[in-house]
Coordinates of C-alpha atoms (C1' of nucleotides) in Angstrom, one line a residue:
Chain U
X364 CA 0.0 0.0 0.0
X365 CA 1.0 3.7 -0.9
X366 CA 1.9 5.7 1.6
X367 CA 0.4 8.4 1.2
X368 CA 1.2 11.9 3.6
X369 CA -1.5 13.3 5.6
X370 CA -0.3 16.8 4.6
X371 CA -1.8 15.4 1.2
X372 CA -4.7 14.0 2.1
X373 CA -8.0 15.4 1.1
X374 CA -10.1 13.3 3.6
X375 CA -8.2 15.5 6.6
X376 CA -10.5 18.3 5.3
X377 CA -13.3 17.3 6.9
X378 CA -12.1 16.4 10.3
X379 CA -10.3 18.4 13.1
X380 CA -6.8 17.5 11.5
X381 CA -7.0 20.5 9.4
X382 CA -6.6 22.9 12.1
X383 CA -2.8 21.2 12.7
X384 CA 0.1 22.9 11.7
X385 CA 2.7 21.7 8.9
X386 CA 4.7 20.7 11.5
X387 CA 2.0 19.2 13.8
X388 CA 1.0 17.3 10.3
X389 CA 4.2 15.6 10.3
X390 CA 4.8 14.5 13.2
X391 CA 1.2 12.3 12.7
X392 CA 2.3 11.6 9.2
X393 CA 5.1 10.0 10.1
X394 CA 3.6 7.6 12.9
X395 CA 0.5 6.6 11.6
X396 CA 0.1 3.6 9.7
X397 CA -2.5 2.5 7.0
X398 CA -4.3 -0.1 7.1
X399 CA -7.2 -2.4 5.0
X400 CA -10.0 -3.7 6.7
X401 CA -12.0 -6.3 4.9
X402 CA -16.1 -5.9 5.1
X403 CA -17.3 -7.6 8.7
X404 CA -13.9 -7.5 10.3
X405 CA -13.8 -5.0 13.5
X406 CA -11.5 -2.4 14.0
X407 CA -12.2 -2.4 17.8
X408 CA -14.2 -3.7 20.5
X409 CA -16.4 -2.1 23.1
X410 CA -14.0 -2.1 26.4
X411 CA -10.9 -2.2 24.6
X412 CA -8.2 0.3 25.6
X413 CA -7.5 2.5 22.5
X414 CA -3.9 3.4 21.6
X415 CA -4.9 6.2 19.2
X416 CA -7.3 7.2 16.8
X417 CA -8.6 5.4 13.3
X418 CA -9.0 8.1 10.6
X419 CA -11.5 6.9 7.7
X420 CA -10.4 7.5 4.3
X421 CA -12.9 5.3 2.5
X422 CA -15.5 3.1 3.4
X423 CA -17.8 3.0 6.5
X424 CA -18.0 1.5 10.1
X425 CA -20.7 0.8 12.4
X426 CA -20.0 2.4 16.2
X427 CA -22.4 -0.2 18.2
X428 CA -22.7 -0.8 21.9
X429 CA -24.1 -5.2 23.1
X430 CA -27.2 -4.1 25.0
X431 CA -28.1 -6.5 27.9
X432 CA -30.4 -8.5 26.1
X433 CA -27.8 -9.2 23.7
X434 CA -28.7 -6.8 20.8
X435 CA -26.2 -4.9 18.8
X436 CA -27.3 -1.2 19.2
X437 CA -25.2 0.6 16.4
X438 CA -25.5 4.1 17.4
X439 CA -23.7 5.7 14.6
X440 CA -21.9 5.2 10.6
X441 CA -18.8 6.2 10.5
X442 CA -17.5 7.3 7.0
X443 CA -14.9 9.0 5.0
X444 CA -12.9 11.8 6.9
X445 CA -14.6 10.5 10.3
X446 CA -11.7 10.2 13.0
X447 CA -13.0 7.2 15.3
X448 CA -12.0 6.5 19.2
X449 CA -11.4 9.9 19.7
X450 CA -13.7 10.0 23.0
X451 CA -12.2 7.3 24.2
X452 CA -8.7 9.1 23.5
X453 CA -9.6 12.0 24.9
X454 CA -11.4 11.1 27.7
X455 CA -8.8 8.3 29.0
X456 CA -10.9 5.4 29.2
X457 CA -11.6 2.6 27.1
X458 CA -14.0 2.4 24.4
X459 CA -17.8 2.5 24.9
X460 CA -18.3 1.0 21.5
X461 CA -17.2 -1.4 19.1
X462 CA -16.2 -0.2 15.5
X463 CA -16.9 -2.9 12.8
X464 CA -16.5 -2.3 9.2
X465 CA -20.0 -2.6 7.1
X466 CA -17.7 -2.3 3.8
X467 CA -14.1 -2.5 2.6
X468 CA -11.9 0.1 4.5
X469 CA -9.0 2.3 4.3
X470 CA -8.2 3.4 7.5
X471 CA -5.1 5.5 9.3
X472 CA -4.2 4.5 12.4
X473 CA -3.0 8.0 14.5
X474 CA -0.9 6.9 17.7
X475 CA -2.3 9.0 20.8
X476 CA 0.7 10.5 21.8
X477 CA 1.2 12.7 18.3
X478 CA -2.6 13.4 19.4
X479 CA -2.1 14.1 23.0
X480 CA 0.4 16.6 22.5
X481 CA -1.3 18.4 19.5
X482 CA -4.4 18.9 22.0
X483 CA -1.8 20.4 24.6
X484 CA 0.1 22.9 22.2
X485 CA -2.2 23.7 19.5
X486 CA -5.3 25.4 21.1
X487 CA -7.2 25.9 17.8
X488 CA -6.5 22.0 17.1
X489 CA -8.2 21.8 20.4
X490 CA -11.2 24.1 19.6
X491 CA -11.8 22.2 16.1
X492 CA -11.9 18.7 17.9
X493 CA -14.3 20.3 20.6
X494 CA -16.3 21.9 17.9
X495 CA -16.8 18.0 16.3
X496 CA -17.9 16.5 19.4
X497 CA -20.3 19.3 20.0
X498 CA -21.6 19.0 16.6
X499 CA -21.8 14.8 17.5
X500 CA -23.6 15.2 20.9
X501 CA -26.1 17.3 19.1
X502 CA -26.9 14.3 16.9
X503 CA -26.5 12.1 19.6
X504 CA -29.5 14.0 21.9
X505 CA -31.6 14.0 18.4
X506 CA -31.1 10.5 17.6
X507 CA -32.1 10.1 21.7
X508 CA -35.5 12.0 20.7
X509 CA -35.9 9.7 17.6
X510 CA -35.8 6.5 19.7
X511 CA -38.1 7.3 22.2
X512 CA -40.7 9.5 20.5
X513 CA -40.8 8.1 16.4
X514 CA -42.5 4.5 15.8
X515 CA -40.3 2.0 13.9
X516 CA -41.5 2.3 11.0
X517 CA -41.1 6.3 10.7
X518 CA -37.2 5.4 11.9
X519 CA -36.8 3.3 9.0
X520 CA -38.2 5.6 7.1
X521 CA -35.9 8.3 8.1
X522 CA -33.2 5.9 8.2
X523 CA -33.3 5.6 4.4
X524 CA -33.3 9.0 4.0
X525 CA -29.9 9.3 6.1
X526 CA -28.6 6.1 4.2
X527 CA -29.4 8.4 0.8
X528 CA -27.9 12.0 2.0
X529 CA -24.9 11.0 3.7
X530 CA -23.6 7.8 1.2
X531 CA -25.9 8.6 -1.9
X532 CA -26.8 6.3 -4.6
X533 CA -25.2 4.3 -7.1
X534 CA -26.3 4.6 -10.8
X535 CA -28.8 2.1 -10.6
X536 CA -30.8 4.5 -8.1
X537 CA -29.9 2.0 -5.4
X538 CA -28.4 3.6 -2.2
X539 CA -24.7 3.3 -2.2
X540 CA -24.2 1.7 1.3
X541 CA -26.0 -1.8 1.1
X542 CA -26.7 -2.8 5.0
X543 CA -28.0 -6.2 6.0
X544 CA -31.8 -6.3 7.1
X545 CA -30.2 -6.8 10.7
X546 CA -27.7 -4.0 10.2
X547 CA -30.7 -1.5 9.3
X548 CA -32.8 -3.3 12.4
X549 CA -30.2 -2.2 14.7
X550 CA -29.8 1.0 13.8
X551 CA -33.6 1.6 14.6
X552 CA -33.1 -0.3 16.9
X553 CA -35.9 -2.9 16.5
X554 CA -36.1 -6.9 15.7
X555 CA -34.8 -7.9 12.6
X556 CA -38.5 -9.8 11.3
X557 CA -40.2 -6.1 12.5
X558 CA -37.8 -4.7 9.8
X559 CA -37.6 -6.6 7.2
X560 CA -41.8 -6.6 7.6
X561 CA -41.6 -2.5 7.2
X562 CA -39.2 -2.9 4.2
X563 CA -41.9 -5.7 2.6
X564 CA -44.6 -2.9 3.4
X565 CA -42.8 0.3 2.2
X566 CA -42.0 -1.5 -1.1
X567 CA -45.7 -2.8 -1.3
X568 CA -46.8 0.9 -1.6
X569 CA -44.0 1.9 -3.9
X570 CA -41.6 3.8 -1.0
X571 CA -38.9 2.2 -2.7
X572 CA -37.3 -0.4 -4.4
X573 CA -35.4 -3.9 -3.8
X574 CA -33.3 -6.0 -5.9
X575 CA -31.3 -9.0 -2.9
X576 CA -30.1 -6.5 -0.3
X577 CA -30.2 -3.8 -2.2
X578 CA -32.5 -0.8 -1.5
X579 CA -33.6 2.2 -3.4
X580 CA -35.5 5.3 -2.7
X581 CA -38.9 5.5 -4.9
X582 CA -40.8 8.2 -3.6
X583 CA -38.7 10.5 -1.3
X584 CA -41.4 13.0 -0.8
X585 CA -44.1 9.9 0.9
X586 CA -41.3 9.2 2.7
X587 CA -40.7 11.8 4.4
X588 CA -44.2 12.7 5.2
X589 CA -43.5 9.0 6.5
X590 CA -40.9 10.0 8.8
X591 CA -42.7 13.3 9.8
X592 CA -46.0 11.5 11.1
X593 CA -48.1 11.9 8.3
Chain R
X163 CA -28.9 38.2 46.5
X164 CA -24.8 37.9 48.0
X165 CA -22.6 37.6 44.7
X166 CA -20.5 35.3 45.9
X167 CA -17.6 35.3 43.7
X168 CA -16.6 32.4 41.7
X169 CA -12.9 32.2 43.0
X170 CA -14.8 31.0 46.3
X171 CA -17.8 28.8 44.6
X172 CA -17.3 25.5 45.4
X173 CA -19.7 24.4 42.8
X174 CA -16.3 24.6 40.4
X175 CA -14.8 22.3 41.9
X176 CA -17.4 19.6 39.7
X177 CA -17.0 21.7 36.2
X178 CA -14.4 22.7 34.0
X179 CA -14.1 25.8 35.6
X180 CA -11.7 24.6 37.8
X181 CA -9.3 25.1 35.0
X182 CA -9.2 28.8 35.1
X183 CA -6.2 30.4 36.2
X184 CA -7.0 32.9 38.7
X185 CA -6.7 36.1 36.5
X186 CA -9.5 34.5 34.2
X187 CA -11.9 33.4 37.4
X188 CA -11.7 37.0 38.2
X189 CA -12.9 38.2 34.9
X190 CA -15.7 35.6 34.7
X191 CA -16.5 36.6 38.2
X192 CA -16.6 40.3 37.1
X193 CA -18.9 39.6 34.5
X194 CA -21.7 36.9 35.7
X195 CA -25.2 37.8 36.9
X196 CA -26.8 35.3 39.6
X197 CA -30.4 34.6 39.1
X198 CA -32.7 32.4 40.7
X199 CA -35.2 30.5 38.5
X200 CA -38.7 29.5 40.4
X201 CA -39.5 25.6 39.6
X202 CA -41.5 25.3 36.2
X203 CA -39.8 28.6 35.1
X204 CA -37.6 28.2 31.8
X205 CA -33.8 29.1 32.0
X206 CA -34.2 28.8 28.0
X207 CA -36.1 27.6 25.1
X208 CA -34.5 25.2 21.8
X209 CA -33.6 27.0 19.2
X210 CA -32.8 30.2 21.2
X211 CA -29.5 32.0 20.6
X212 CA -27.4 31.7 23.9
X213 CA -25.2 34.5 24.9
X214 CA -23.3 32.8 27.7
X215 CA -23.8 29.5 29.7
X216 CA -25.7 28.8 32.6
X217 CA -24.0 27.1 35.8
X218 CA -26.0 25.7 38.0
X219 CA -25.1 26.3 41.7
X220 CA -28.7 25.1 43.2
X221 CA -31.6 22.8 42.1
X222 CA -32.2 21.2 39.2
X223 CA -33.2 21.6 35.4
X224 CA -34.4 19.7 32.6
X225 CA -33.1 19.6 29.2
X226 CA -35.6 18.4 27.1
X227 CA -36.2 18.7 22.9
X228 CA -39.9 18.7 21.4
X229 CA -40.5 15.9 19.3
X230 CA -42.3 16.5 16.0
X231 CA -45.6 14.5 18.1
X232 CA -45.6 17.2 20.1
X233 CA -43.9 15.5 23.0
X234 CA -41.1 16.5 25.2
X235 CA -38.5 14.1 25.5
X236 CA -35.5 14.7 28.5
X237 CA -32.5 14.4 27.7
X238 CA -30.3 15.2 30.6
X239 CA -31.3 16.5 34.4
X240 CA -28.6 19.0 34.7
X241 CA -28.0 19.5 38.6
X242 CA -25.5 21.8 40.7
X243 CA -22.0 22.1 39.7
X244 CA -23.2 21.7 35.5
X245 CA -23.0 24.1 33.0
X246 CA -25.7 24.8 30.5
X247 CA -25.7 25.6 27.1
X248 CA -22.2 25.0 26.9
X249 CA -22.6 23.2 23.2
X250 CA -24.5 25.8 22.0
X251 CA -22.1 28.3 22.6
X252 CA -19.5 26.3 21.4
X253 CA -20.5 25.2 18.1
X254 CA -21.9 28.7 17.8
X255 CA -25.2 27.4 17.3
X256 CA -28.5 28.1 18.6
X257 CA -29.5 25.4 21.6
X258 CA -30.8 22.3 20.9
X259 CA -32.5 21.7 23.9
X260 CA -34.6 23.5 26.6
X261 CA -33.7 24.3 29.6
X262 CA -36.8 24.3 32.6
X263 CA -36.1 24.3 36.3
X264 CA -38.1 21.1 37.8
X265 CA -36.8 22.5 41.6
X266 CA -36.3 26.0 42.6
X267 CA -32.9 26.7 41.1
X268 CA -29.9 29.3 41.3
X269 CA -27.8 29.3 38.6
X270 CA -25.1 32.2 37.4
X271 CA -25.2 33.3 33.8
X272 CA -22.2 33.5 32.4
X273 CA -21.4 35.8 28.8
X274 CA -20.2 33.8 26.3
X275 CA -16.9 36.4 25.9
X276 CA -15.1 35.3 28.6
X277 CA -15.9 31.5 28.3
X278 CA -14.5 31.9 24.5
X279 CA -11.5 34.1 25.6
X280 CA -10.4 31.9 27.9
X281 CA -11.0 28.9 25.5
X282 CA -8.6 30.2 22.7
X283 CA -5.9 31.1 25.3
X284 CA -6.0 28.5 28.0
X285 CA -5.4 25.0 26.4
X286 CA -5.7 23.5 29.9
X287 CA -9.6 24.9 30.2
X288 CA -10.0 23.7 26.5
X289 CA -8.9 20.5 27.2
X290 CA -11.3 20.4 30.4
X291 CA -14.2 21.4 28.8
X292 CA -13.5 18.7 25.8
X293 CA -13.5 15.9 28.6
X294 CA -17.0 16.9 29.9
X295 CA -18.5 17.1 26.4
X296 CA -16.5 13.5 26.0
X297 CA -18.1 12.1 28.9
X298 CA -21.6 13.8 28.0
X299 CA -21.2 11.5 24.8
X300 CA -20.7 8.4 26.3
X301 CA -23.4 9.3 28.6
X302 CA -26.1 9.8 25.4
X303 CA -25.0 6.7 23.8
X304 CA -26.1 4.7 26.3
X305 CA -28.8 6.6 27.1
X306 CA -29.5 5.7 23.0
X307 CA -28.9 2.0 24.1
X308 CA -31.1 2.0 26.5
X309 CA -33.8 3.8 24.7
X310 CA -33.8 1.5 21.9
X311 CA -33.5 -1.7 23.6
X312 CA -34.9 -1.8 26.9
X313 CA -38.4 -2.2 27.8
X314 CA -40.6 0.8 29.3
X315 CA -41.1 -1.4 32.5
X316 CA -36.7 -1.9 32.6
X317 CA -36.8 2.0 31.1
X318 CA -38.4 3.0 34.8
X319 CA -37.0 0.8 37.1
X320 CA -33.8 2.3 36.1
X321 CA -34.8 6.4 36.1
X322 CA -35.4 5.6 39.6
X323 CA -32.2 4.1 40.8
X324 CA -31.0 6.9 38.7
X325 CA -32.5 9.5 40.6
X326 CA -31.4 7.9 43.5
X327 CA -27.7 7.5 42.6
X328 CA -27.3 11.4 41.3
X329 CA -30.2 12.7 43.8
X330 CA -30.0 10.9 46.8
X331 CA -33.1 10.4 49.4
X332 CA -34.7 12.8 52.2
X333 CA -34.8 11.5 55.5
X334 CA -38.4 9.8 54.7
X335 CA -36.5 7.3 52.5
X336 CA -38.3 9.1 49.3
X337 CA -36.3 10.3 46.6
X338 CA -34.8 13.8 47.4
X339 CA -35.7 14.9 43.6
X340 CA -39.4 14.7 42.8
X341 CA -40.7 14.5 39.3
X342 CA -44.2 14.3 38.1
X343 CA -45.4 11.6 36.8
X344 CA -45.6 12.9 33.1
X345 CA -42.0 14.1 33.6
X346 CA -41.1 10.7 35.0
X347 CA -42.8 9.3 31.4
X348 CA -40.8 12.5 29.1
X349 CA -37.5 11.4 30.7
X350 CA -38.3 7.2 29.9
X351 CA -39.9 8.4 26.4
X352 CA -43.4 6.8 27.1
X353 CA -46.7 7.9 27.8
X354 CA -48.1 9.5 31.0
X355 CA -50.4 7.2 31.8
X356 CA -48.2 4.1 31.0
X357 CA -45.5 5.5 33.2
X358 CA -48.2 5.8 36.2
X359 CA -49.5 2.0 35.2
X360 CA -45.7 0.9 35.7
X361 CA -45.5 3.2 38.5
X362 CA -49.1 1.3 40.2
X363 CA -47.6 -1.8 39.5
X364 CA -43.7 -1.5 41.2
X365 CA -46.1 0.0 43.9
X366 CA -47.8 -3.3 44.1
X367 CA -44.6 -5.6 43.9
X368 CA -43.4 -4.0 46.6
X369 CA -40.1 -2.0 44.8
X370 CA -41.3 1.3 45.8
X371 CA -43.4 3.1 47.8
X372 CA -44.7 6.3 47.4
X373 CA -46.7 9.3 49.1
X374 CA -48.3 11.8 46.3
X375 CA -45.7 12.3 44.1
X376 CA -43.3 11.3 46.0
X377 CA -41.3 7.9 45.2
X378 CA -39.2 6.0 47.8
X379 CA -37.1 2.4 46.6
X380 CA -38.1 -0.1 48.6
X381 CA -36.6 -3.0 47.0
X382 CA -33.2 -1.7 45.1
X383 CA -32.1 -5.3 44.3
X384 CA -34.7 -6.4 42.5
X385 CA -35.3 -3.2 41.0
X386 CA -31.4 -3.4 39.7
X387 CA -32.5 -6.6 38.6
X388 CA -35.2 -5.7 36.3
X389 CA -33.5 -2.8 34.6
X390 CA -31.0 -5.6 33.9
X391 CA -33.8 -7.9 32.0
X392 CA -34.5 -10.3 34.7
Chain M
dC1332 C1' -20.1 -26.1 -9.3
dT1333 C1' -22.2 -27.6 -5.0
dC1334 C1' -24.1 -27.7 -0.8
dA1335 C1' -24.2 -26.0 3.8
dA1336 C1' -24.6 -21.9 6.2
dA1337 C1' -26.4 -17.5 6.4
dA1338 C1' -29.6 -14.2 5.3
dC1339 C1' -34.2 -13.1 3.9
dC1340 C1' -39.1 -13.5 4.2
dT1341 C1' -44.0 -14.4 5.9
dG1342 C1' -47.6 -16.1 9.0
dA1343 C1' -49.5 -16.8 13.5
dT1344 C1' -49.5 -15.4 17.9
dA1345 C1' -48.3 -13.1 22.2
dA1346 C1' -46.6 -9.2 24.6
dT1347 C1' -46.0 -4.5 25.0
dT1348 C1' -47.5 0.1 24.6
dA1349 C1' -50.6 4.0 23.2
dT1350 C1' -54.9 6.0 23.2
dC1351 C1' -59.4 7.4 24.8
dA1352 C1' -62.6 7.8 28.4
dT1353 C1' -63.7 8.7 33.0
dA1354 C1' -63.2 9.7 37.7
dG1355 C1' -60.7 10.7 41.9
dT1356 C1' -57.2 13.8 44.2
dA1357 C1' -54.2 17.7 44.8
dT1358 C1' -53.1 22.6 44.1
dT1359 C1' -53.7 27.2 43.4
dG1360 C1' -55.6 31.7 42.8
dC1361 C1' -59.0 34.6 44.0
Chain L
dG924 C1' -62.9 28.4 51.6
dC925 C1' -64.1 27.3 47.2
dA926 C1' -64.1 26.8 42.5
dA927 C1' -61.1 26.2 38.6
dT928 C1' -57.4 23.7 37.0
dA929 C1' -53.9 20.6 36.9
dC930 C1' -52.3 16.1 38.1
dT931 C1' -52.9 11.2 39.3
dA932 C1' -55.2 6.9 38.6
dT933 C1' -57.5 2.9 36.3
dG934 C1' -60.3 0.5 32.8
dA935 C1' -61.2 -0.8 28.0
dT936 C1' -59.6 -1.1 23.7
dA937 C1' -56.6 -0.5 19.7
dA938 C1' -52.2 -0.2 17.7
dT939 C1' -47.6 -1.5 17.6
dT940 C1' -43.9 -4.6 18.1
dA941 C1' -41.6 -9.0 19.5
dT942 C1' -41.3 -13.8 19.2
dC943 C1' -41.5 -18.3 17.4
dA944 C1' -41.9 -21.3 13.6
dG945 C1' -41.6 -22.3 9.0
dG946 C1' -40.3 -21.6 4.6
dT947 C1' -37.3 -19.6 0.5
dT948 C1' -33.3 -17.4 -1.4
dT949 C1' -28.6 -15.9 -1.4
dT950 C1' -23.9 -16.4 -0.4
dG951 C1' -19.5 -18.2 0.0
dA952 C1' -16.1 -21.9 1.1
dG953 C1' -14.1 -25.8 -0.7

DNA sequence: CTCAAAACCTGATAATTATCATAGTATTGC
DNA sequence: GCAATACTATGATAATTATCAGGTTTTGAG
């Protein structure tokens, strides 16, 4: 594999490693490594102690948490440009959730300690990484209101839509990131029959299409009247 | 009202202020108002622009977000030593969440000038406030877990040892914070009156007892057993 | 290619939860 | 003190969701 240097990487854009300096830059250049991780192979588990940081540069992860009863809850997708274990990292403990890739990945492994002392000396590194996890606790307390307060089947509506705006679609008008039926249950967070009855019923009435796994969005508009309450 | 200054505040010993350097206390201190808030008064509303943070040095508040159904779903019960409306500021966005006493409270408004000041020049206060918002995270994801997996009955049993553990009891063995009943169902995300069914019924088994709207835990073990599934 | 395992799908049924209706019980303002 | 109002409580019923049981289809290793 290529080496490539993060001070040339386009995927640092969109996460807090743009507000490093050159300097900064190659220091975590120079001790990250790069790694492949095959679809359904984890990057790391809930309770594991995490030496540094995984930056995404292509494909996406699930971030789940084992509930008691032995579901996978996956509480967020991790894609492109994402830095993941950063909590973790920054908060000294281990991790709260497992990472596990949902298709092939690229990934950069950042060591903590060309973190750690970044967060010390660089206060607008600092500031961008605090701005991030603001921006991710945000989603986290609407995602908190969607649970509790949306049916199942208006989460899997607006699950679709997510699936569509944040991976788009492929040329065949499917969406780009294919997720298992028990992948997509667990993100609403219901039983994997209960979703793959929605999914039955949506296409029934023309919401979208199917072809295997694959899923596509028919009629955006119903759905997200769907989604809304309507 | 005394204004006590913050230099003497105990209260920040439990937030991030702590990592003020004496020269930037002072100037916070110069520039806070104290208020009290009367329970059932708001502190602030979602999608209001915040011009400072709110630290809470008595009682307690909800934060809660409106669901399109028109229900209010609590996120967090923010109590004395937390600081309010710190994301907001942050991410330089309007809140999120609303902010309503649910005890007589006393908080100390604090402009958003000297919390940002202090945050470009003080890397150790940066660095404090990014653990907080790190452990807020952890804190919603399994509050997301939870949600989505656990029943409303396990949802319950566990707001109460909840309230317990962050709350304490009075010396009547009831719980020292007391919630209605419908906020009791906004925090678990279920109806009112299946909240006060659940309520009847852990009355019944013998877990709890209550007085008016006040709940005691009777029976913590098999309370902690039945959040846990069993 | 082949066949076993995994994933998908559907039906029947049970459990959970919401909703509506109604009545009792506190609280509060005047 | 009393009426208005909000909160608590319970029953009846409907809607939602989970579970179990059985098929079919897809996938992937050898």
């Amino acid at each position: 594999m290529e080496n490539t240097r993060c001070e040339n990487c386009i995927v640092r854009q969109f996460n807090s490693l743009r507000a490093m300096s050159k300097e900064e830059l190659k220091r975590v250049s120079d001790s990250k490594t790069t790694k492949t991780v095959k679809k359904g192979e984890p990057l790391f588990e809930e309770g594991d102690k995490l030496n540094g940081v995984y930056c995404v540069r292509n494909g996406v992860s699930k971030l789940s948490k084992l509930s008691p009863n032995g579901k996978d809850q996956i509480v967020k997708l991790a894609t492109r440009g994402e830095v993941m274990g950063q909590r973790a990292v920054i908060a000294e403990e281990t991790s709260n959730l497992s990472a596990v890739a949902v298709s092939d990945m690229e990934v950069c492994f950042i060591p903590k300690d060309s973190i750690a002392t970044t967060l010390q000396k660089n206060p607008n590194f600092t500031m961008e990484v605090l701005r991030h996890m603001a921006h991710d606790l945000k989603e986290a307390d609407d995602v908190i209101v969607n649970m509790s307060q949306k049916t199942v089947k208006q989460r899997i509506a607006e699950a679709f839509l997510y699936l569509k705006n944040n991976f788009g679609e492929n040329n065949e008008g499917f969406l780009a990131l294919t997720l298992s039926r028990e992948d997509i249950a667990n993100v609403v967070g219901t039983a994997t029959e209960s979703a793959i009855r929605i999914i039955s019923e949506f296409k029934k009435k023309g919401l979208i299409h199917t072809s295997g796994k694959q899923i596509g969005i028919k009629d955006e508009r119903k759905l997200k009247d769907l989604a809304q309450g309507f």
